[in-house]
Coordinates of C-alpha atoms in Angstrom, one line a residue:
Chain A
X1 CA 15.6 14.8 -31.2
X2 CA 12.6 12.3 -30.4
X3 CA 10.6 12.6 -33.4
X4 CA 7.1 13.9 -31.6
X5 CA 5.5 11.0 -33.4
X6 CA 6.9 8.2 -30.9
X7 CA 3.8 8.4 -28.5
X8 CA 2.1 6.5 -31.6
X9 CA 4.3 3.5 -31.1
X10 CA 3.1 2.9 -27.4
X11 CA -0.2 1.6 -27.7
X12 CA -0.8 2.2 -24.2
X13 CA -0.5 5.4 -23.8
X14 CA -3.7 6.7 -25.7
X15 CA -6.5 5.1 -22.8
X16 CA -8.2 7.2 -20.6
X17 CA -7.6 6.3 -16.8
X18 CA -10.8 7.4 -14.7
X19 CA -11.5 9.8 -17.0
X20 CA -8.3 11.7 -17.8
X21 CA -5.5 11.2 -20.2
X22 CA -2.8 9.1 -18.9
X23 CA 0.1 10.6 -17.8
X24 CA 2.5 7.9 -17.2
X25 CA 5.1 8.8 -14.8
X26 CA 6.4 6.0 -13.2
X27 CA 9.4 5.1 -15.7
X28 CA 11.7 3.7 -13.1
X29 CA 9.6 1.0 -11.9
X30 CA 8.8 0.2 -15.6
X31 CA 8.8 1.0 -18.8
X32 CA 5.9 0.8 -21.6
X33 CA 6.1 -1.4 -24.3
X34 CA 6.2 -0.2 -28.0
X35 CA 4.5 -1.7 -30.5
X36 CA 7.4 -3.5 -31.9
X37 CA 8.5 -4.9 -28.9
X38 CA 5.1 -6.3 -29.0
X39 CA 4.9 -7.4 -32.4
X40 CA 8.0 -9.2 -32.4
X41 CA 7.4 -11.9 -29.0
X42 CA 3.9 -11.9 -30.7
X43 CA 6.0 -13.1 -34.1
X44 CA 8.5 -15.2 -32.0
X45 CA 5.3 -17.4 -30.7
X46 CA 3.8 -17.5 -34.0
X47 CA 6.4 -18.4 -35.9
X48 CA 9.4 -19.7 -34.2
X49 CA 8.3 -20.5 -30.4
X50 CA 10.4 -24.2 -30.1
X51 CA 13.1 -24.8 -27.2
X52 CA 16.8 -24.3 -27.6
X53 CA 19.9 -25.6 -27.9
X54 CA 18.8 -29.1 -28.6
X55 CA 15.8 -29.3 -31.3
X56 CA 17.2 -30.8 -34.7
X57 CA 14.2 -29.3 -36.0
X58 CA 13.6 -26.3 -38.3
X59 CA 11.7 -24.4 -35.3
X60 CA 14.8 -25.3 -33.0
X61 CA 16.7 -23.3 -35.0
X62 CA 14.9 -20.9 -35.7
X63 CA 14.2 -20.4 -31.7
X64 CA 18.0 -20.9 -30.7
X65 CA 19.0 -18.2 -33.5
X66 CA 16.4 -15.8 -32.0
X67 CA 17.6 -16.5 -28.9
X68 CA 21.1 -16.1 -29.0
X69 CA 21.0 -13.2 -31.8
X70 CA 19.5 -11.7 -29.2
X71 CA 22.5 -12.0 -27.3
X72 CA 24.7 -10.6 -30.0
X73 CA 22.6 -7.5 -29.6
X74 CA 22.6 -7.2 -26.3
X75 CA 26.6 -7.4 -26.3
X76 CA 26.8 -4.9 -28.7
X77 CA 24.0 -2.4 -27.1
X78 CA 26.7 -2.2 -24.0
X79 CA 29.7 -3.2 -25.8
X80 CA 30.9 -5.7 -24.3
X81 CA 33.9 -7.5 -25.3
X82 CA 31.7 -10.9 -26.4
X83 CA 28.6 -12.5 -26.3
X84 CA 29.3 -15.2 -24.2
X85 CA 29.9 -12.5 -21.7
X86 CA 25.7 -12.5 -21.7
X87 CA 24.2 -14.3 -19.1
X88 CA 20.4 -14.0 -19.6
X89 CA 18.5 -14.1 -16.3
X90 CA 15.3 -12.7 -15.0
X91 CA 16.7 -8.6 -14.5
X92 CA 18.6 -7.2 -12.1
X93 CA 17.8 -8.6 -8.9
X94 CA 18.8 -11.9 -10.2
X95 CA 22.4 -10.6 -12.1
X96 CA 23.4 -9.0 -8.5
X97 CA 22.8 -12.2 -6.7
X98 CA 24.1 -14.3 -9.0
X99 CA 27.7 -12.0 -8.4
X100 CA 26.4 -11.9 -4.7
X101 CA 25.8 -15.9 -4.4
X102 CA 28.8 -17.5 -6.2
X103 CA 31.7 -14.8 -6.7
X104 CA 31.1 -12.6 -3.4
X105 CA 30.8 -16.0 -1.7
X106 CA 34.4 -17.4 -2.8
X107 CA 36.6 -15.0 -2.9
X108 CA 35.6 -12.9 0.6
X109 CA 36.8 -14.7 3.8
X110 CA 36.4 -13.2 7.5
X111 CA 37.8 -9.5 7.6
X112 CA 37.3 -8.7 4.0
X113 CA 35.1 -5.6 2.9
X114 CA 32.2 -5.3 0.4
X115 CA 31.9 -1.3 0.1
X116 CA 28.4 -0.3 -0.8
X117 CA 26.3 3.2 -0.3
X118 CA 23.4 4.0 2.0
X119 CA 21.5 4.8 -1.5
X120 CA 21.1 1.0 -3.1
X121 CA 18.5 -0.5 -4.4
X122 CA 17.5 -3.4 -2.0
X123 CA 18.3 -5.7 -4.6
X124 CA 22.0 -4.1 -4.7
X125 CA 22.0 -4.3 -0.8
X126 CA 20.7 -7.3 0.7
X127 CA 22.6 -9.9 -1.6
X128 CA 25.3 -8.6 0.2
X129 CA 24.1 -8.4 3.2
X130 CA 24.2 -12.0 2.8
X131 CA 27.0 -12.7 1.3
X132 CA 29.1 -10.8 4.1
X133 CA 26.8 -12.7 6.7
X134 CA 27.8 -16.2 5.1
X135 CA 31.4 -15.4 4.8
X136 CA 32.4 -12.9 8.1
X137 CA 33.0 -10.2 5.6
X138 CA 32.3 -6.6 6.7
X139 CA 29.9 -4.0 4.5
X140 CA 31.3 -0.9 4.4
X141 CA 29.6 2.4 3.2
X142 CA 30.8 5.2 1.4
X143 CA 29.3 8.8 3.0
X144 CA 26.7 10.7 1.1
X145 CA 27.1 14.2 0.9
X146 CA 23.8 16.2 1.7
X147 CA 22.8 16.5 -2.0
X148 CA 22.8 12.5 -2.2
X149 CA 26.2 12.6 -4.3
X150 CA 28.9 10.8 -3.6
X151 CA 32.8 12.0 -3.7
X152 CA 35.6 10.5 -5.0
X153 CA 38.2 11.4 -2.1
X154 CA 35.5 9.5 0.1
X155 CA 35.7 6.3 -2.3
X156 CA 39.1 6.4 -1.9
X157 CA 38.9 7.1 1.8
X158 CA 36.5 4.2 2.3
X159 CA 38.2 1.1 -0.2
X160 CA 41.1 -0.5 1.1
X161 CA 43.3 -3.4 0.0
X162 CA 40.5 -5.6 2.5
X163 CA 38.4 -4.2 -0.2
X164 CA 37.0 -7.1 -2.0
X165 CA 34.5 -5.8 -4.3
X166 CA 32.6 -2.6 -4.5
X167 CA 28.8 -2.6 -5.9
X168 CA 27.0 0.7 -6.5
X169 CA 24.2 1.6 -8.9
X170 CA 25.4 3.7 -12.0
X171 CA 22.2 5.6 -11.5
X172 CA 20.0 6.0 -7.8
X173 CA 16.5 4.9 -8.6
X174 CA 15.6 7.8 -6.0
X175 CA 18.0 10.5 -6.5
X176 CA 18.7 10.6 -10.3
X177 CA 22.5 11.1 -9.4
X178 CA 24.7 9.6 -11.4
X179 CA 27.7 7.9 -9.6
X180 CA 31.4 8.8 -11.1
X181 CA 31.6 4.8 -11.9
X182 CA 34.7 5.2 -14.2
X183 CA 36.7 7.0 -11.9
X184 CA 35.4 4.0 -8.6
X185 CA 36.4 1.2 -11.0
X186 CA 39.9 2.3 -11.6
X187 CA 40.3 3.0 -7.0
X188 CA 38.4 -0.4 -7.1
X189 CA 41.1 -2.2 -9.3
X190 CA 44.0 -0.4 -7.8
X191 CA 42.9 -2.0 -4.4
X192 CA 42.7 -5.8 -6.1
X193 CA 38.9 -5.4 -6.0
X194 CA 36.1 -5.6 -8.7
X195 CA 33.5 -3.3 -9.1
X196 CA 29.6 -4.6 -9.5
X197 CA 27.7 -1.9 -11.3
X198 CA 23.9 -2.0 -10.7
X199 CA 22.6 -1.1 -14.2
X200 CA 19.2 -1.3 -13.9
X201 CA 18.0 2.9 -14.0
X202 CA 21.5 3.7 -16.5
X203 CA 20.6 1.2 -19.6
X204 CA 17.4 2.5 -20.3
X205 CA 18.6 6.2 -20.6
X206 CA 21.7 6.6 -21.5
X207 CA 25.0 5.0 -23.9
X208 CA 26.8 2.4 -21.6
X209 CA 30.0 1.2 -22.8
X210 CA 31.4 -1.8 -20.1
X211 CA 34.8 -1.8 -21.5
X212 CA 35.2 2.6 -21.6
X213 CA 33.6 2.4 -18.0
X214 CA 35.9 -0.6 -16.9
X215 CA 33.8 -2.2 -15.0
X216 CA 34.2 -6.1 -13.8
X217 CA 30.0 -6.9 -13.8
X218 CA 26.9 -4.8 -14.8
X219 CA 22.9 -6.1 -14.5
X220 CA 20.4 -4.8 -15.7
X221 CA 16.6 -5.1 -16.7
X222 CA 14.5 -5.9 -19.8
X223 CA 11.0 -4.0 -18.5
X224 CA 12.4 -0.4 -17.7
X225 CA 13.9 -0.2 -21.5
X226 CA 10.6 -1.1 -23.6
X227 CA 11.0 -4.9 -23.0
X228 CA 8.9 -7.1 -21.6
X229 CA 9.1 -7.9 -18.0
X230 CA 10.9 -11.3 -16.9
X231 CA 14.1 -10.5 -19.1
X232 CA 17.6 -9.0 -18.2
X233 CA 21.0 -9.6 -18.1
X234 CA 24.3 -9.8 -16.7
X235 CA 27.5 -8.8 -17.9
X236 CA 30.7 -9.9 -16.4
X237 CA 34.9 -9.9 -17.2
X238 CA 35.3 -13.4 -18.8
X239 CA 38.1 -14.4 -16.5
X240 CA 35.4 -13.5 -13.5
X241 CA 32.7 -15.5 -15.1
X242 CA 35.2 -18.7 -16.1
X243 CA 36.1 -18.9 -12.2
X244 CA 32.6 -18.4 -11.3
X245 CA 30.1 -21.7 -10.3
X246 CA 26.9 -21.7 -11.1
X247 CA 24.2 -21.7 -8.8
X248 CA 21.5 -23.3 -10.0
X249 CA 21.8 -26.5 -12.1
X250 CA 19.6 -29.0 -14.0
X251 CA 19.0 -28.9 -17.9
X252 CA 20.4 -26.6 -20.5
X253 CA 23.3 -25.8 -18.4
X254 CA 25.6 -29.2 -18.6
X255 CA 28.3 -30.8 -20.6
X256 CA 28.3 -34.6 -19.4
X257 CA 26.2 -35.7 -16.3
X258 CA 27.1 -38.9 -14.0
X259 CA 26.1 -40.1 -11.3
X260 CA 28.1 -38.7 -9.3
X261 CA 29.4 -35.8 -10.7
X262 CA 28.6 -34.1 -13.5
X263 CA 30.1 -30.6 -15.4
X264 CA 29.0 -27.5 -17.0
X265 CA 28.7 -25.9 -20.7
X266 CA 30.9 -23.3 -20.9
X267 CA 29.9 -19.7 -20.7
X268 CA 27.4 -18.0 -21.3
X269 CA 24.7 -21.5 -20.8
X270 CA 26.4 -22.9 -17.9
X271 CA 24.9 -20.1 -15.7
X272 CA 21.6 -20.4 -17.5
X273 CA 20.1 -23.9 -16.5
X274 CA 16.4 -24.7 -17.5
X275 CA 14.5 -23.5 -20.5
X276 CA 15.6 -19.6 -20.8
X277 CA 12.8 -17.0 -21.1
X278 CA 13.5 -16.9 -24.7
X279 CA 10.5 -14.8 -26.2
X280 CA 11.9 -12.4 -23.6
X281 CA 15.2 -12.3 -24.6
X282 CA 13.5 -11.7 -28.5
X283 CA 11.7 -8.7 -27.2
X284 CA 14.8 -7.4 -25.4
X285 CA 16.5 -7.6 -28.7
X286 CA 13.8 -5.7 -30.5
X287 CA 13.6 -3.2 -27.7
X288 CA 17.2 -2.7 -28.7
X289 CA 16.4 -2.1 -32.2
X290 CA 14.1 0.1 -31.2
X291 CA 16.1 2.7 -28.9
X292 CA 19.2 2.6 -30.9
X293 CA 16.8 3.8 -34.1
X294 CA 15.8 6.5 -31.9
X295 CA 19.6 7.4 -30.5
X296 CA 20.2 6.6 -26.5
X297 CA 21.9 10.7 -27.2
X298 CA 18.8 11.7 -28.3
X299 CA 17.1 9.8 -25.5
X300 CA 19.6 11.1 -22.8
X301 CA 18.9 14.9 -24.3
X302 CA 15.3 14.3 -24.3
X303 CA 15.1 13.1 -20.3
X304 CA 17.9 16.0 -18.6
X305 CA 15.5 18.6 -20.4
X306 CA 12.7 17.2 -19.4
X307 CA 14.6 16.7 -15.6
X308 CA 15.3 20.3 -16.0
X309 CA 12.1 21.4 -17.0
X310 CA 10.5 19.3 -14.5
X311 CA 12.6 20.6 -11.2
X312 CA 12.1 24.4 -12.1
X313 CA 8.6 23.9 -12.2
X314 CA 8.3 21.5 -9.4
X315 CA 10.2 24.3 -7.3
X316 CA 7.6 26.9 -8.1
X317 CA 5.4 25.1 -5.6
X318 CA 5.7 26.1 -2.1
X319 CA 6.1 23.4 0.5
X320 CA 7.4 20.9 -1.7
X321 CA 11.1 19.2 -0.8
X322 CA 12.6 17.9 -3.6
X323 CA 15.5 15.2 -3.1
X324 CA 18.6 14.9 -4.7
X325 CA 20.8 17.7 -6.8
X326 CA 19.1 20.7 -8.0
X327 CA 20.8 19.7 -12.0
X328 CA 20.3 16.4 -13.0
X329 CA 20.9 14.3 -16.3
X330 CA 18.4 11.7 -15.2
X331 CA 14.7 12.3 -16.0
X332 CA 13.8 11.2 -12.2
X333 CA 12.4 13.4 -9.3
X334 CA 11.6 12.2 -5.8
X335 CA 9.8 14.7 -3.8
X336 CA 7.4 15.7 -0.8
X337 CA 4.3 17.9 -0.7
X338 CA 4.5 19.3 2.5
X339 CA 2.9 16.6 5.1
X340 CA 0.6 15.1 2.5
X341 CA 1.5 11.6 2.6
X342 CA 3.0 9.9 -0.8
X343 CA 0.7 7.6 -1.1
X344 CA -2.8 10.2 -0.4
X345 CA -0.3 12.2 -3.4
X346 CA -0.4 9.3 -5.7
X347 CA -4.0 8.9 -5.1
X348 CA -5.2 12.2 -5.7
X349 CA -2.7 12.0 -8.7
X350 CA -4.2 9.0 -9.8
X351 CA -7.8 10.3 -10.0
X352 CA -6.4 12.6 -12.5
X353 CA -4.9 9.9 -14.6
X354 CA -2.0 10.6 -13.5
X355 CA 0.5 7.8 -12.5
X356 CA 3.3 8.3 -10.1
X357 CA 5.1 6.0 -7.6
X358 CA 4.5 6.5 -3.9
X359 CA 6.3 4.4 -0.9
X360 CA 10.2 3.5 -0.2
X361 CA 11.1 2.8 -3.3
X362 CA 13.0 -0.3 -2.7
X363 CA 15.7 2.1 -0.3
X364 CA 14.6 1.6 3.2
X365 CA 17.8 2.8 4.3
X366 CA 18.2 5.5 2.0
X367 CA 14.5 7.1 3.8
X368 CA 16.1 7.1 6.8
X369 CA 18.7 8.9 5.8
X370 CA 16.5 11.3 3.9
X371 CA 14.3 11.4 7.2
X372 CA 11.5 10.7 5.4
X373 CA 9.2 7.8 5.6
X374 CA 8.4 7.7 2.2
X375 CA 9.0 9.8 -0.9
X376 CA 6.8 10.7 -4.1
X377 CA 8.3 9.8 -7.2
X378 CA 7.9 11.0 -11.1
X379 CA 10.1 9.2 -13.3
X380 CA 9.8 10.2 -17.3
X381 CA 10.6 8.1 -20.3
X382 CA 11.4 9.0 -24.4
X383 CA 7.8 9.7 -24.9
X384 CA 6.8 12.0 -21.7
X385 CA 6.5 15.4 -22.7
X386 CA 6.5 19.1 -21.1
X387 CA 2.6 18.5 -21.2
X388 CA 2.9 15.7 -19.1
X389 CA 4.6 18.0 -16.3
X390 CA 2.7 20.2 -16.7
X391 CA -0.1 17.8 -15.5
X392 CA 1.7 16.8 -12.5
X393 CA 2.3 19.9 -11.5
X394 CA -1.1 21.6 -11.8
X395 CA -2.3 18.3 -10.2
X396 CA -0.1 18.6 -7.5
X397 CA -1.2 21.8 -6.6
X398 CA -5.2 20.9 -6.3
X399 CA -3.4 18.1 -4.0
X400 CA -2.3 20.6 -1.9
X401 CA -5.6 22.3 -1.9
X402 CA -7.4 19.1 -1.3
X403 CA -5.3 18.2 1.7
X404 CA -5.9 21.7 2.7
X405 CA -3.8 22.8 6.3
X406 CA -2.3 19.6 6.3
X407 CA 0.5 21.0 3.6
Chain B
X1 CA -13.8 7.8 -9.7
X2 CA -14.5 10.4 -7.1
X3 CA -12.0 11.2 -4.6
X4 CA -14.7 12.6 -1.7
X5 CA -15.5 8.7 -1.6
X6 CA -12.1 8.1 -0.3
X7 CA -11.2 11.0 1.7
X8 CA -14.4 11.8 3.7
X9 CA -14.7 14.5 6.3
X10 CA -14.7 12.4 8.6
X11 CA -11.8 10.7 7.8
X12 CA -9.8 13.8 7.4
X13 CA -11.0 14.9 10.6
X14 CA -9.3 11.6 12.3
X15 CA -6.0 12.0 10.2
X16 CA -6.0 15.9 11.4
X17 CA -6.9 15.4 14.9
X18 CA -6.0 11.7 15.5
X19 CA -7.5 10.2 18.8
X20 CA -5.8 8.0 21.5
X21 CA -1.8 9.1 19.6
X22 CA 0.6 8.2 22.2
X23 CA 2.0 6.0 24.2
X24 CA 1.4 4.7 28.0
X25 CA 3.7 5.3 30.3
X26 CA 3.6 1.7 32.1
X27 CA 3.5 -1.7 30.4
X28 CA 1.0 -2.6 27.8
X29 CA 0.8 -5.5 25.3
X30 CA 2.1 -3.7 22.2
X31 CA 2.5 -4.7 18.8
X32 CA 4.5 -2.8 16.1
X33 CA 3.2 -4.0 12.6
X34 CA 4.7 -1.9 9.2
X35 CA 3.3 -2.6 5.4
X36 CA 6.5 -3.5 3.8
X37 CA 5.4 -2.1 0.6
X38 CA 5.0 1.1 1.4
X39 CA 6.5 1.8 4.6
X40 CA 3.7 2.7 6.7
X41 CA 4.4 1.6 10.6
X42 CA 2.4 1.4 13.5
X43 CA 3.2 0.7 17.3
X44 CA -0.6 -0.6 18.6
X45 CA -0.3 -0.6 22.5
X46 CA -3.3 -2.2 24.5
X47 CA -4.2 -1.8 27.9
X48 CA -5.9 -5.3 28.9
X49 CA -7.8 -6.1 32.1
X50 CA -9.6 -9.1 32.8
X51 CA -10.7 -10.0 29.1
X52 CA -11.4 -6.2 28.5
X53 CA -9.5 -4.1 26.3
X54 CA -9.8 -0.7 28.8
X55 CA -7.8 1.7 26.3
X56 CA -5.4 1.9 23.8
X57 CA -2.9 4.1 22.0
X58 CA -0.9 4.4 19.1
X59 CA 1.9 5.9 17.4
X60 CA 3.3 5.2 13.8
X61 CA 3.6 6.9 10.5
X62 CA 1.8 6.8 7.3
X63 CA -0.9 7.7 4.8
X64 CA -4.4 9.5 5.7
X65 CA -6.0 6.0 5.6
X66 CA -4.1 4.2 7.5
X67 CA -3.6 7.0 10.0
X68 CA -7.2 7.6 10.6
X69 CA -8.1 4.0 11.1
X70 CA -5.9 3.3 13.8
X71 CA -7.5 6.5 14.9
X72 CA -11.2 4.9 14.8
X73 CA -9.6 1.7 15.5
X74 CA -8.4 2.7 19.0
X75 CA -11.6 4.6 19.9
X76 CA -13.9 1.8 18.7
X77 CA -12.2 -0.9 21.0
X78 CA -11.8 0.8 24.5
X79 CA -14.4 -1.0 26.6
X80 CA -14.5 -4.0 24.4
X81 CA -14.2 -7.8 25.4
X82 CA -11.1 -9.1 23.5
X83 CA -14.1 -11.1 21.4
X84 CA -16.3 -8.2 20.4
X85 CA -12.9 -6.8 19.7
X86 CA -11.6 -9.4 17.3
X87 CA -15.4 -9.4 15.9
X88 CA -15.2 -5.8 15.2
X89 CA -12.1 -6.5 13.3
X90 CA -13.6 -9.4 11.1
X91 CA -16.6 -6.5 10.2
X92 CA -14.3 -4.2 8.9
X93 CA -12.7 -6.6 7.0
X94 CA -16.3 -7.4 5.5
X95 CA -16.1 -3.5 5.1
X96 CA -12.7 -3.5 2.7
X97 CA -14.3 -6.3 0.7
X98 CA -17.3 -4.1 -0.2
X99 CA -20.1 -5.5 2.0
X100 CA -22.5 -3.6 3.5
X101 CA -21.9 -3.8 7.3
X102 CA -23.0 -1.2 9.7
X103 CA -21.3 -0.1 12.9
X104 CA -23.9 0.9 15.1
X105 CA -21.6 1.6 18.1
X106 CA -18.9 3.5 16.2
X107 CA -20.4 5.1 13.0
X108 CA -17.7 7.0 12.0
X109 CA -15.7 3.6 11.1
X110 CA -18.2 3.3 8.2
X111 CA -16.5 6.6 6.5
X112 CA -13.8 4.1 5.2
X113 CA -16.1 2.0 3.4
X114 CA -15.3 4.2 0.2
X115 CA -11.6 2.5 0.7
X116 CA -13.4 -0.8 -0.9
X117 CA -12.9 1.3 -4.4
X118 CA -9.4 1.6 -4.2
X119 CA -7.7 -1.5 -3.8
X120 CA -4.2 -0.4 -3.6
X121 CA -5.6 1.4 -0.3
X122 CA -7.1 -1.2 1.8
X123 CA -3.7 -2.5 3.2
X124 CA -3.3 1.3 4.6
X125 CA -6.6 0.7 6.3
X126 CA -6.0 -3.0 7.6
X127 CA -3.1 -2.1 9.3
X128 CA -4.3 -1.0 12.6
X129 CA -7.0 -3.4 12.8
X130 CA -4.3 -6.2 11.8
X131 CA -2.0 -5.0 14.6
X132 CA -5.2 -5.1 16.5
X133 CA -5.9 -9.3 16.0
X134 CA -2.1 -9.3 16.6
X135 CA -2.5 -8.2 19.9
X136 CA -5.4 -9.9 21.0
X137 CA -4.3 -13.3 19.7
X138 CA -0.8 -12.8 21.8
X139 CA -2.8 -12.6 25.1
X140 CA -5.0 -15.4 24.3

C-alpha cells in the first residue's frame, strides 16, 4: 500500500495551474521530486559540495564518499553483482550510446545483426542506427503483433548466430508493454550475442534484478524515479565493461598520462572522465532511499490498479483508440480522441490543470506503425490517484465537446 | 487562461473547412517542413509567376493551429509579390511575439493572435508561414 500521505512529500504537487489543481500526468517524461530528494543535493551543497577522487581535504571526502555511496546504492537498488559495475552518466540516452559507441562498434563487422523493435525509444534506436552504419552491420526487427507485444517464437525467429547484440526497452514508453526480457536474454546468449536492456520506463516502477533477468547492459534515468534530472546510470557484465574503451577522455578518468600515450583507471572511473555530476548522483541515492521505504511491490500494485482503473474508464468514452494491450502492469496509456489533434488534447487538458504529453513520443517509427501522427499520452506515478483519472477523464470529455464534430 | 482565446471561431472554421488543401497537378516550388517535436508536417506548394506568388496549396498533418494557419497562410498570399509575401510573414511573426499588428488585407489571420499566450503553440502556427520564407528564399 502507498500510505495516502505521500502526496505531502512532493512539494509540487499542491500549486494551482491556471486555476485548477494540478493533475500531473506526464510520469514517463519525468518524474516529480520529493522533498527528500530535495533536501539531500540541498545538504550535499551545503555541507559537503568539494570534487572527487583527488581532494586530501575533509570536504573531498566527504564529497567522494557521497558520491560513490551513492553508487553502492544504486548497485544494490538493481542488484547488480558490484559497484564498479556503475557507470554514472547523464541517463539513458547516454548509457545506450556509450554500449552503442564503443562495444557495438568493436565487436560488429560487415554482415553482423543488431536486432531491435519498431517500438524503441529514439535513444534505443538511433545509436544503432549508427553503430550498424559505421561498421556494415545490418538492424534487424523483431515483428510486433497488433496489440504492440512482442512473441518469443518471433525473437527466436528473428536472432541468429550473425546476431551480435539485441537492445529492447524492458518497458515501451508508449505502449506500457512489458517485453519477456528474461526469456530474449537467454535466445540472446544462446546465439553468442548480448542483450542491451533500455531501462529507462522499468526502474522507476517496478523490482529489477540484472543478475535474475540475465542481462549483459541496462541504462536507465535519475529524473523519471524522483531524482533530479542530469543523473543515470549504466550497468554492464564486468567482462563487457573490462574490454570496453572509453569514449571520452580527459580528467578523472586516467591512471598515468604521457605524451604520447596515456591509460585508464579501472572500472567504474575510466568511463567517467571529467568532474561527475555528483550532487546528482547524491539525489539518485536518496531517491533510492526513498522508493525502497515505500516498496517498488507496493509501487508496481499501486500503478497496474491505477492502469486498470484508468483503461476501463478511458474506454467508457466513445471515439477514443487506446494503444497497446487492453491489461497492463504499467501505469501508462497512449491514446486518441477521435480526430482531435494530441496536442489541441493537451491544451484543452492543460487549461484544466491538467498535464499530459502530446506529440511522438520519442517513437517516430513506432507512429507509423500505429498509423497515427501523434498520440496522447497519461503516464501515472506513486502519488496519482483515482481522482486524478477521474479528472482526465471528465476533461476529456468537455474536449470532445469543445472540438465538437471534429471527434 | 481562457481557451476561446486560443481556439476562435474563426480558427476552427479554417481547421474544419481548410482552404487551398491539395496538391497541383503540374510542377510547383514545394517545400515540405515538419516540427520535429511534435510531428506536425506540411508539404507548402507555390505556384510562382514572374515575382508573383498566383496560388498555393497544401497538404500535411497536425494540430488545429498549425492546420488553420497554413489555411490563412495560403489564402493570404495568392496574388502577392514574393516581397509582400515574405513581409506578411515577418508580421505574423510580430503577431506570435505579442505585438499588435493588424492585417488589413486578410483579417482573419489576426484570430491567431491569442496563440502569443501559449508558447508551446506558436511553433504549430509558424510552420506554414516558415515553409512559406522557405519557399520564397529557394526561388530568389
Amino acid at each position: 500500500m502507498i500510505p495516502s500521505s505521500v502526496r505531502e512529500w512532493f512539494p509540487i504537487l499542491h500549486q494551482e495551474i491556471n486555476g485548477h489543481p494540478l493533475v500531473y500526468l506526464d510520469n514517463a517524461a519525468t518524474s516529480q521530486k520529493p522533498r527528500q530528494v530535495i533536501d539531500a543535493v540541498k545538504r550535499y551543497y551545503e555541507w559537503e559540495n568539494s570534487n572527487v577522487h583527488r581532494g586530501v581535504h575533509t570536504l573531498g571526502s566527504r564529497a567522494t564518499d557521497a558520491y560513490e555511496g551513492a553508487r553502492e546504492k544504486v548497485a544494490r537498488f538493481i542488484n547488480a553483482e558490484s559497484a564498479e559495475q556503475i557507470i554514472f552518466n547523464r541517463g539513458t540516452t547516454v548509457g545506450l550510446n556509450l554500449v552503442a559507441s564503443s562495444y557495438a562498434r568493436s565487436v560488429c563487422g560487415p554482415g553482423d545483426e543488431i536486432v531491435l523493435t519498431e517500438m524503441e525509444h529514439h535513444s534505443n534506436l538511433i545509436p544503432w542506427q549508427q553503430a550498424a552504419l559505421a561498421t556494415g552491420a545490418t538492424l534487424k526487427y523483431i515483428p510486433l503483433q497488433p496489440d504492440g507485444t512482442i512473441r518469443v517464437e518471433d525473437v527466436e525467429q528473428t536472432v541468429t548466430d550473425r546476431t551480435k547484440l539485441v537492445a529492447i526497452a524492458y518497458v515501451s514508453n508508449v505502449m506500457g508493454v512489458v517485453h519477456p526480457v528474461k526469456q530474449i536474454a537467454e535466445i540472446a546468449h544462446r546465439h553468442g550475442a548480448v542483450i542491451v536492456v533500455d531501462g529507462a520506463q522499468s526502474t522507476p516502477h517496478m523490482k529489477v534484478d540484472v543478475q535474475e533477468l540475465g542481462i549483459d547492459f541496462y541504462a536507465f534515468s535519475g529524473h523519471k524515479m524522483c531524482a533530479p534530472t542530469g543523473i543515470g546510470a549504466l550497468y554492464g557484465k564486468k567482462e563487457l565493461l573490462n574490454r570496453m574503451e572509453p569514449i571520452e577522455f580527459g580528467g578523472e578518468m586516467i591512471n598515468d598520462v604521457g605524451l604520447y600515450e596515456s591509460n585508464w583507471k579501472e572500472l567504474p572511473w575510466k568511463f567517467e572522465g571529467g568532474t561527475p555530476i555528483i550532487a546528482g548522483a547524491v539525489g539518485l541515492g536518496a531517491a533510492i532511499d526513498f522508493l525502497e521505504e515505500i516498496g517498488l511491490d507496493a509501487i508496481e500494485q499501486h500503478e497496474t490498479k491505477l492502469a486498470a482503473y484508468a483503461m476501463n474508464r478511458l474506454s467508457e468514452i466513445e471515439g477514443i483508440r487506446l494503444h497497446g494491450p487492453r491489461e497492463r502492469k504499467v501505469g501508462l496509456v497512449t491514446f486518441n480522441l477521435g480526430d482531435v489533434h494530441p496536442h489541441d488534447v493537451a491544451t484543452v487538458l492543460d487549461a484544466q490543470g491538467i498535464a499530459i504529453r502530446a506529440g511522438h513520443h520519442c517513437c517516430q517509427p513506432l507512429m507509423r506503425w500505429l498509423k497515427e501522427s501523434s498520440t496522447a499520452r497519461a503516464s501515472f506515478y506513486l502519488y496519482n490517484t483515482e481522482e486524478d483519472i477521474d479528472r482526465l477523464v471528465s476533461a476529456l470529455i468537455q474536449t470532445k465537446e469543445y472540438f465538437g464534430d471534429a471527434t | 487562461m481562457q481557451l476561446d482565446d486560443l481556439y476562435r471561431r474563426v480558427i476552427m472554421d479554417h481547421y474544419k473547412n481548410p482552404r487551398n488543401r491539395g496538391k497541383f497537378e503540374d510542377d510547383a516550388v514545394t517545400v515540405d517542413l515538419n516540427n520535429p517535436t511534435c510531428g506536425d508536417r506540411i508539404s507548402l506548394q507555390l505556384k510562382i509567376d514572374h515575382g508573383v506568388v498566383s496560388d498555393a496549396m497544401y497538404t500535411g498533418e497536425g494540430c488545429s493551429i498549425s492546420m488553420s494557419s497554413a489555411s490563412m497562410m495560403t489564402d493570404a498570399v495568392k496574388g502577392k509579390s514574393l516581397g509582400e509575401a515574405l513581409e506578411l510573414a515577418s508580421r505574423f511573426s510580430a503577431l506570435m511575439q505579442g505585438e499588435p499588428v493588424e492585417f488589413e488585407e486578410y483579417e482573419d489571420i489576426e484570430a491567431l493572435s491569442g496563440v502569443n499566450k501559449f508558447p508551446a503553440r506558436i511553433k504549430c502556427a509558424t510552420l506554414a508561414w516558415n515553409a512559406l520564407r522557405k519557399g520564397i528564399e529557394s526561388e530568389q
